[in-house]
Each structure stands twice: as structure tokens, then as C-alpha cells.
PDB file of C-alpha atoms and ligand atoms in Angstrom:
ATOM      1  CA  UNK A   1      72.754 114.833 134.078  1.00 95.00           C
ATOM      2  CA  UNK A   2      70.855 114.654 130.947  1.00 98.00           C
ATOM      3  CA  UNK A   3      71.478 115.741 127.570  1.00 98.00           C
ATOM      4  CA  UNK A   4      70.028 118.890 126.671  1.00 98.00           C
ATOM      5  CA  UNK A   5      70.277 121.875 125.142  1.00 98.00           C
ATOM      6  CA  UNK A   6      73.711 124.197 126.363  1.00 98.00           C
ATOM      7  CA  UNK A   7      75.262 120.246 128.009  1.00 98.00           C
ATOM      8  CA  UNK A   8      78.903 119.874 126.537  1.00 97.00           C
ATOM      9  CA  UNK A   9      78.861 115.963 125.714  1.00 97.00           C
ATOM     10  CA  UNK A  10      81.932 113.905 125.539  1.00 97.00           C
ATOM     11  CA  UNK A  11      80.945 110.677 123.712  1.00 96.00           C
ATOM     12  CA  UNK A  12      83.016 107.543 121.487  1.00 97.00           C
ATOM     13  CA  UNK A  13      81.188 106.665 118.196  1.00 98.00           C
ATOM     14  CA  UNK A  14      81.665 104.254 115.183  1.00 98.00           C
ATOM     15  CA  UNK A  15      79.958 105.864 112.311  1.00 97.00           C
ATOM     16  CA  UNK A  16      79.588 102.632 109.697  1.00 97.00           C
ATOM     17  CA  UNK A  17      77.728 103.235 106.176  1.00 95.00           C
ATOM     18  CA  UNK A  18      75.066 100.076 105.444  1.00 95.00           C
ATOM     19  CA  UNK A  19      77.700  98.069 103.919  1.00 95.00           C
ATOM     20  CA  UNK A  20      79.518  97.918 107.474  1.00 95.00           C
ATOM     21  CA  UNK A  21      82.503  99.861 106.209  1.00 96.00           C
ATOM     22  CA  UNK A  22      83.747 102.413 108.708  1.00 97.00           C
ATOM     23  CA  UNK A  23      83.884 105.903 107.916  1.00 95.00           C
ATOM     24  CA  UNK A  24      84.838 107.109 111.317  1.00 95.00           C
ATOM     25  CA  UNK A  25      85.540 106.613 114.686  1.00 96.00           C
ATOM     26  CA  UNK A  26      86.385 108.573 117.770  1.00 95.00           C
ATOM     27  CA  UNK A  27      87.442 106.016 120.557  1.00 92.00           C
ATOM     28  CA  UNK A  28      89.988 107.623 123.074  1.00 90.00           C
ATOM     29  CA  UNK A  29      86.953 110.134 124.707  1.00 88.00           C
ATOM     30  CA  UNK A  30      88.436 113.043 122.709  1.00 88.00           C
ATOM     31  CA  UNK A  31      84.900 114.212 120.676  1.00 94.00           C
ATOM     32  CA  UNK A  32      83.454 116.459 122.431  1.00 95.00           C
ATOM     33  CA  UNK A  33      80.026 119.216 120.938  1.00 96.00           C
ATOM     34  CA  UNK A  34      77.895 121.791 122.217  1.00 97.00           C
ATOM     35  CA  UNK A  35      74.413 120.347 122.441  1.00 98.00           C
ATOM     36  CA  UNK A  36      71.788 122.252 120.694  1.00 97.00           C
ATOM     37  CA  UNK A  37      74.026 124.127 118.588  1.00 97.00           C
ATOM     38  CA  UNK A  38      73.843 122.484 115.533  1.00 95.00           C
ATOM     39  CA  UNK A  39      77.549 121.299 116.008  1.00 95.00           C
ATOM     40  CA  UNK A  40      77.062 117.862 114.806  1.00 96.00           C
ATOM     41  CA  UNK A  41      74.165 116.964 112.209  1.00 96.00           C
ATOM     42  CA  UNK A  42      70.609 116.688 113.316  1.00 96.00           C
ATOM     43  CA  UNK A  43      69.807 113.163 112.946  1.00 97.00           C
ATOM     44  CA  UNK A  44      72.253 112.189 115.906  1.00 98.00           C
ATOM     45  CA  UNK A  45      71.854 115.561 117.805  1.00 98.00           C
ATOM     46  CA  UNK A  46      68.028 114.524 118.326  1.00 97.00           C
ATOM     47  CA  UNK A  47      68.801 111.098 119.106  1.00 98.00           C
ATOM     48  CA  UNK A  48      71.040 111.741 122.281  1.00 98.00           C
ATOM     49  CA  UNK A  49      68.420 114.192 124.068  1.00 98.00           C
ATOM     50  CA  UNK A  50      67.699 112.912 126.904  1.00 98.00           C
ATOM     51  CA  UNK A  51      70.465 110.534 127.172  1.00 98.00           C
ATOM     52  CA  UNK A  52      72.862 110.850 130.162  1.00 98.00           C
ATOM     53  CA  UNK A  53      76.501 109.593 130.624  1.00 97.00           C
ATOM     54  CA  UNK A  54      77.278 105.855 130.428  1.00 97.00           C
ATOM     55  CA  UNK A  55      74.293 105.249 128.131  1.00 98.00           C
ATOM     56  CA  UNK A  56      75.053 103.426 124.610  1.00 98.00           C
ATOM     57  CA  UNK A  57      72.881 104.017 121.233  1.00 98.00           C
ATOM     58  CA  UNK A  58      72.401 103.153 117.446  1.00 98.00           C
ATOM     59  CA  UNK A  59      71.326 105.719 115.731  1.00 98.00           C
ATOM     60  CA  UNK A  60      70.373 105.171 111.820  1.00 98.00           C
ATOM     61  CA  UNK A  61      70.338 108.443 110.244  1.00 98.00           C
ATOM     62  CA  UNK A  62      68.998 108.988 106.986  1.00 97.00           C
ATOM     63  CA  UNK A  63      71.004 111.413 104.231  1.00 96.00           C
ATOM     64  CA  UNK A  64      68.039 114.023 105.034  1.00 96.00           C
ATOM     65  CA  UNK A  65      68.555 114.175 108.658  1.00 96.00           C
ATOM     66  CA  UNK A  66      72.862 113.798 107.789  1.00 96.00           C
ATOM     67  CA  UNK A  67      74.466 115.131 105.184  1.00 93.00           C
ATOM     68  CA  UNK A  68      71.648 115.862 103.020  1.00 93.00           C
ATOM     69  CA  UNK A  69      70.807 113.796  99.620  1.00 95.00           C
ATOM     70  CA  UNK A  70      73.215 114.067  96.479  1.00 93.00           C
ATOM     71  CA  UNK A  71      72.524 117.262  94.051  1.00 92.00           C
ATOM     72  CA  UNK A  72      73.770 115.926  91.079  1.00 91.00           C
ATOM     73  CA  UNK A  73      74.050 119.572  89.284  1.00 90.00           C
ATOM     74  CA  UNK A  74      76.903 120.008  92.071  1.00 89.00           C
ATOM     75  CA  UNK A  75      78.996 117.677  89.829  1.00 92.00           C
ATOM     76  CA  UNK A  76      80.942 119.795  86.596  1.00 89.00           C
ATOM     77  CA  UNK A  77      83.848 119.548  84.475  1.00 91.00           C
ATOM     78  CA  UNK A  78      86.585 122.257  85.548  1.00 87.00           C
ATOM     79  CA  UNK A  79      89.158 123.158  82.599  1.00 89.00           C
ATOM     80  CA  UNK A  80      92.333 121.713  83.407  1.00 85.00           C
ATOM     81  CA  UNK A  81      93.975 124.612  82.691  1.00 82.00           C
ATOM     82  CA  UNK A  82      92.244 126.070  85.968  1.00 78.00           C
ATOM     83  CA  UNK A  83      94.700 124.322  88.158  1.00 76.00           C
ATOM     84  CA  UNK A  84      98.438 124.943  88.009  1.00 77.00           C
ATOM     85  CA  UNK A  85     100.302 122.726  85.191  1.00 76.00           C
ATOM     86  CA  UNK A  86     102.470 121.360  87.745  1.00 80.00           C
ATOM     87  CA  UNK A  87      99.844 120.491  90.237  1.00 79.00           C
ATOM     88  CA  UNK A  88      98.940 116.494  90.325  1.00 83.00           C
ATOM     89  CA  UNK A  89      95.499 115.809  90.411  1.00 87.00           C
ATOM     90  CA  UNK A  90      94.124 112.449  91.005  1.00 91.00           C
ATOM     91  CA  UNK A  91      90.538 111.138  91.538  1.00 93.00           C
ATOM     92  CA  UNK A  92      89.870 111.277  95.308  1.00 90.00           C
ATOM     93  CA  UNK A  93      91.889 114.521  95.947  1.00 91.00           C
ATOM     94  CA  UNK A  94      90.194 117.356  97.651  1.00 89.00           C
ATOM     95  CA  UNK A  95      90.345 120.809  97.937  1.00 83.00           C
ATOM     96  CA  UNK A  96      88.716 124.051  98.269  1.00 85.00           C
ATOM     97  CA  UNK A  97      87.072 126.410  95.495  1.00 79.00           C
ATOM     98  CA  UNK A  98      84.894 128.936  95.025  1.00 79.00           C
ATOM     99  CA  UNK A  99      80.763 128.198  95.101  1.00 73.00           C
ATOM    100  CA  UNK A 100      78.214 130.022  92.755  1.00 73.00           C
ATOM    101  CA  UNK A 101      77.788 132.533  95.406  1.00 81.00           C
ATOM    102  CA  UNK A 102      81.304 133.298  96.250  1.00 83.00           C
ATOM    103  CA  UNK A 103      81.012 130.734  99.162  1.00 81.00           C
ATOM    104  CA  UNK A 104      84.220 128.329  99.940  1.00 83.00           C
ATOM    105  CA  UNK A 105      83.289 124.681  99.623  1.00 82.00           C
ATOM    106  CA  UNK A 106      85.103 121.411  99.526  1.00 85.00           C
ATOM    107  CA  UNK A 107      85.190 120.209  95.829  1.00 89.00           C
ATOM    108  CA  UNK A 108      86.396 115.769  95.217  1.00 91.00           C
ATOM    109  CA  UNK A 109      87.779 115.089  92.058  1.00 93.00           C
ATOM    110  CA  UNK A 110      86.033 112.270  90.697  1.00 93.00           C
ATOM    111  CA  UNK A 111      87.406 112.386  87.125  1.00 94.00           C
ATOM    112  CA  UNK A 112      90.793 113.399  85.573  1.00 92.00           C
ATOM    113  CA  UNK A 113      90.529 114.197  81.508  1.00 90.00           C
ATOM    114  CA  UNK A 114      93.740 115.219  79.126  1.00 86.00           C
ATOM    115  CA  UNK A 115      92.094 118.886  79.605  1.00 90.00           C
ATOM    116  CA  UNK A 116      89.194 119.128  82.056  1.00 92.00           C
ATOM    117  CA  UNK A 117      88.919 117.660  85.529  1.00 92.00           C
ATOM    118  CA  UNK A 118      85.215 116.486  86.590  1.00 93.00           C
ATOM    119  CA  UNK A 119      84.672 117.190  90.394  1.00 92.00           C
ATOM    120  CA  UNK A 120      81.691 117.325  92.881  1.00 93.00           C
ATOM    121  CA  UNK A 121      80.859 119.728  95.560  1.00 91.00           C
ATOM    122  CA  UNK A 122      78.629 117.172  97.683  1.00 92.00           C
ATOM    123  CA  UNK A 123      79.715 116.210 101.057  1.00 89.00           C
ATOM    124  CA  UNK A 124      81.327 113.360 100.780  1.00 86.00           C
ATOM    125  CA  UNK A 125      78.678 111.714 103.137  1.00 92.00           C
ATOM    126  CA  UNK A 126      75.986 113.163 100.968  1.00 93.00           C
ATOM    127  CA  UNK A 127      73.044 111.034 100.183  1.00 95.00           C
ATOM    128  CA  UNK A 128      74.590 108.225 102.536  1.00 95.00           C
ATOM    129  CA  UNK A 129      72.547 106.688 105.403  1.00 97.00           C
ATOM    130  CA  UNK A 130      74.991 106.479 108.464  1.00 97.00           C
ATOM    131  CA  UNK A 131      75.125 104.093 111.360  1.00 98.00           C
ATOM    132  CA  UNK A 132      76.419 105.595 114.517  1.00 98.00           C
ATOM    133  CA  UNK A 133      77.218 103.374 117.643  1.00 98.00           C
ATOM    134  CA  UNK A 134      77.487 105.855 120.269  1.00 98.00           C
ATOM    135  CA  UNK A 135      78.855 105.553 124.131  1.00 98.00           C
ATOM    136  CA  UNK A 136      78.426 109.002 126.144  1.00 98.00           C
ATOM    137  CA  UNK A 137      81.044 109.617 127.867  1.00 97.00           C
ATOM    138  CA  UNK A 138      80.539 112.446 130.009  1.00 96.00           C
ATOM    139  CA  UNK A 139      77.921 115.480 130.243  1.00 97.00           C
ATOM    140  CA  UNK A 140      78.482 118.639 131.736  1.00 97.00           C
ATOM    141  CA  UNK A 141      77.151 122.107 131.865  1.00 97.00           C
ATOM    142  CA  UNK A 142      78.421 124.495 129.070  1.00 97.00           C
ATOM    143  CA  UNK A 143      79.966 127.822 129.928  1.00 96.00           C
ATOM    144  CA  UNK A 144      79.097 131.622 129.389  1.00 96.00           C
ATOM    145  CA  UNK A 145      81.186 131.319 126.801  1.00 96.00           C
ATOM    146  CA  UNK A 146      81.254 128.341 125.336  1.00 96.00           C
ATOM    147  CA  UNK A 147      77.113 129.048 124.571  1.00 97.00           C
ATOM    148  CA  UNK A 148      78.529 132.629 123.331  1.00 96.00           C
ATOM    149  CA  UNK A 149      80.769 130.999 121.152  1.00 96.00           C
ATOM    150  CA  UNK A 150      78.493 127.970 120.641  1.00 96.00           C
ATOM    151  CA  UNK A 151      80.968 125.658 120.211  1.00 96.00           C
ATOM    152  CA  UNK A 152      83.028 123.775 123.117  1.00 95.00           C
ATOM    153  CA  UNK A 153      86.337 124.776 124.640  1.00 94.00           C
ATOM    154  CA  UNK A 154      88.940 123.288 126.013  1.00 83.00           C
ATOM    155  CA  UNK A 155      91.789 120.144 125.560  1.00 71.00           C
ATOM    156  CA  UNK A 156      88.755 118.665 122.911  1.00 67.00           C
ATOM    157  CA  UNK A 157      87.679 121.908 121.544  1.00 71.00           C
ATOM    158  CA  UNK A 158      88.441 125.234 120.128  1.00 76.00           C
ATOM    159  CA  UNK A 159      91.249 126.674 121.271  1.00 75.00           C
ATOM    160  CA  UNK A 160      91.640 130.184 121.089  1.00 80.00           C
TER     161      UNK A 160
HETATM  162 ZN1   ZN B   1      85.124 129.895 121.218  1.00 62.51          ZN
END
């Protein structure tokens, strides 16, 4: 069976940046997306169409087809006094605020001042290219509802 659009694909990946470092891996068969729903970023969505179970890839994905590239006017200074006094913040921490538009994003601290904090609302995986070694694992047909839903159910997805 191949990988197409409404296929729920089970699959292992290494996702390395160009240094070699890892940023991620899913090894024990548990990563499992809805094909053709945008589940999983385009670069490696388009790259497994047409592949079928057993098959291995490398897939170099560029920011613009991943995460997208770095908007540096995402990065600001937050007074400190926006946080709770007691609250520890170090560089590296993460955690959710309000966007421009009222919109919840993921903010990193990147810099810690006597009285403002400097954080940035990219992805972390902004503006890096990502390696992905990929073994597919299994493909099978989606459900009714898991295309309703369009996301994948089950032990390795939603659960509701
Ligand atoms: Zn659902």
C-alpha cells in the first residue's frame, strides 16, 4: 500500500540538524500521522508520497518547506515585572503567551536582564535545515473518522 493522501503511516525517524546533532527521534514504531493533512510539515509530508511500508529515506528539508525561516521582529524584551516575582526564569525556558493577535504561541527565553526578559516567538526549529532518516513502518487506510477529525486515532494518536 502506498502512501497517499487519507493512509495513516506509522514510521521511525532521526531528525539531525547539519551539524549531526539530534533533535529528535522516534524509534519504538510509536509516530504515527494522517497523510495529507498537514499533520507533520510539508517538506517530509511530500517526500514519503508514494512510499510504501519497509521503505527507508533521507529527506533534507529546508527551513521554508519546515519550520519556516527566523522573523527576527518575533524576538522583544518583556518587562520583568510581567512574570510573577517568585517565578525563576532562565534562558532556555519556555512557555506560552499571548501573540499580537490574541493567538497562544510558544515564547524561549533567550535573555534574562535585572528588569526585562528578552524572548523569541520562533519555533525553535525555525530557520533550521533538518535531516530526517526515515523507516516506514506500516501504512494503512484512515477511518471515517480519523479523516473527519484529520488527525490519527488510536494507542499512537488522539485519544478522545
Ligand atoms: Zn479525533
Amino acid at each position: 500500500m502506498q502512501i497517499e493522501a487519507q493512509k495513516v503511516v506509522t514510521l521511525n525517524y532521526t531528525l539531525t540538524d547539519n551539524d549531526g546533532n539530534v533533535i529528535d527521534e522516534s524509534k519504538d514504531g510509536s509516530f504515527a500521522y494522517l497523510h495529507g493533512a498537514s499533520n507533520i510539515i510539508p517538506g517530509l509530508e511530500n517526500a514519503l508520497t508514494g512510499k510504501a511500508a519497509g521503505d527507508e529515506l533521507s529527506v533534507a528539508v529546508e527551513p521554508a518547506e519546515g519550520y519556516g525561516e527566523r522573523d527576527p521582529q518575533k524576538t522583544q524584551a518583556v518587562p520583568r515585572n510581567m512574570v510573577p516575582e517568585d517565578a525563576e526564569v532562565d534562558v532556555g525556558m519556555q512557555f506560552h503567551a499571548q501573540g499580537p493577535n490574541g493567538e497562544t504561541m510558544v515564547v524561549t527565553v533567550i535573555g534574562v536582564q535585572d528588569d526585562s526578559i528578552m524572548v523569541d516567538g520562533n519555533h525553535p526549529l525555525a530557520g533550521v535545515a533538518l535531516n530526517f532518516a526515515v523507516e516506514i513502518m506500516d501504512v494503512r487506510d484512515a477511518s471515517a473518522e480519523e479523516i473527519d477529525h484529520g488527525h490519527v486515532h488510536g494507542p499512537h494518536g488522539h485519544d478522545h
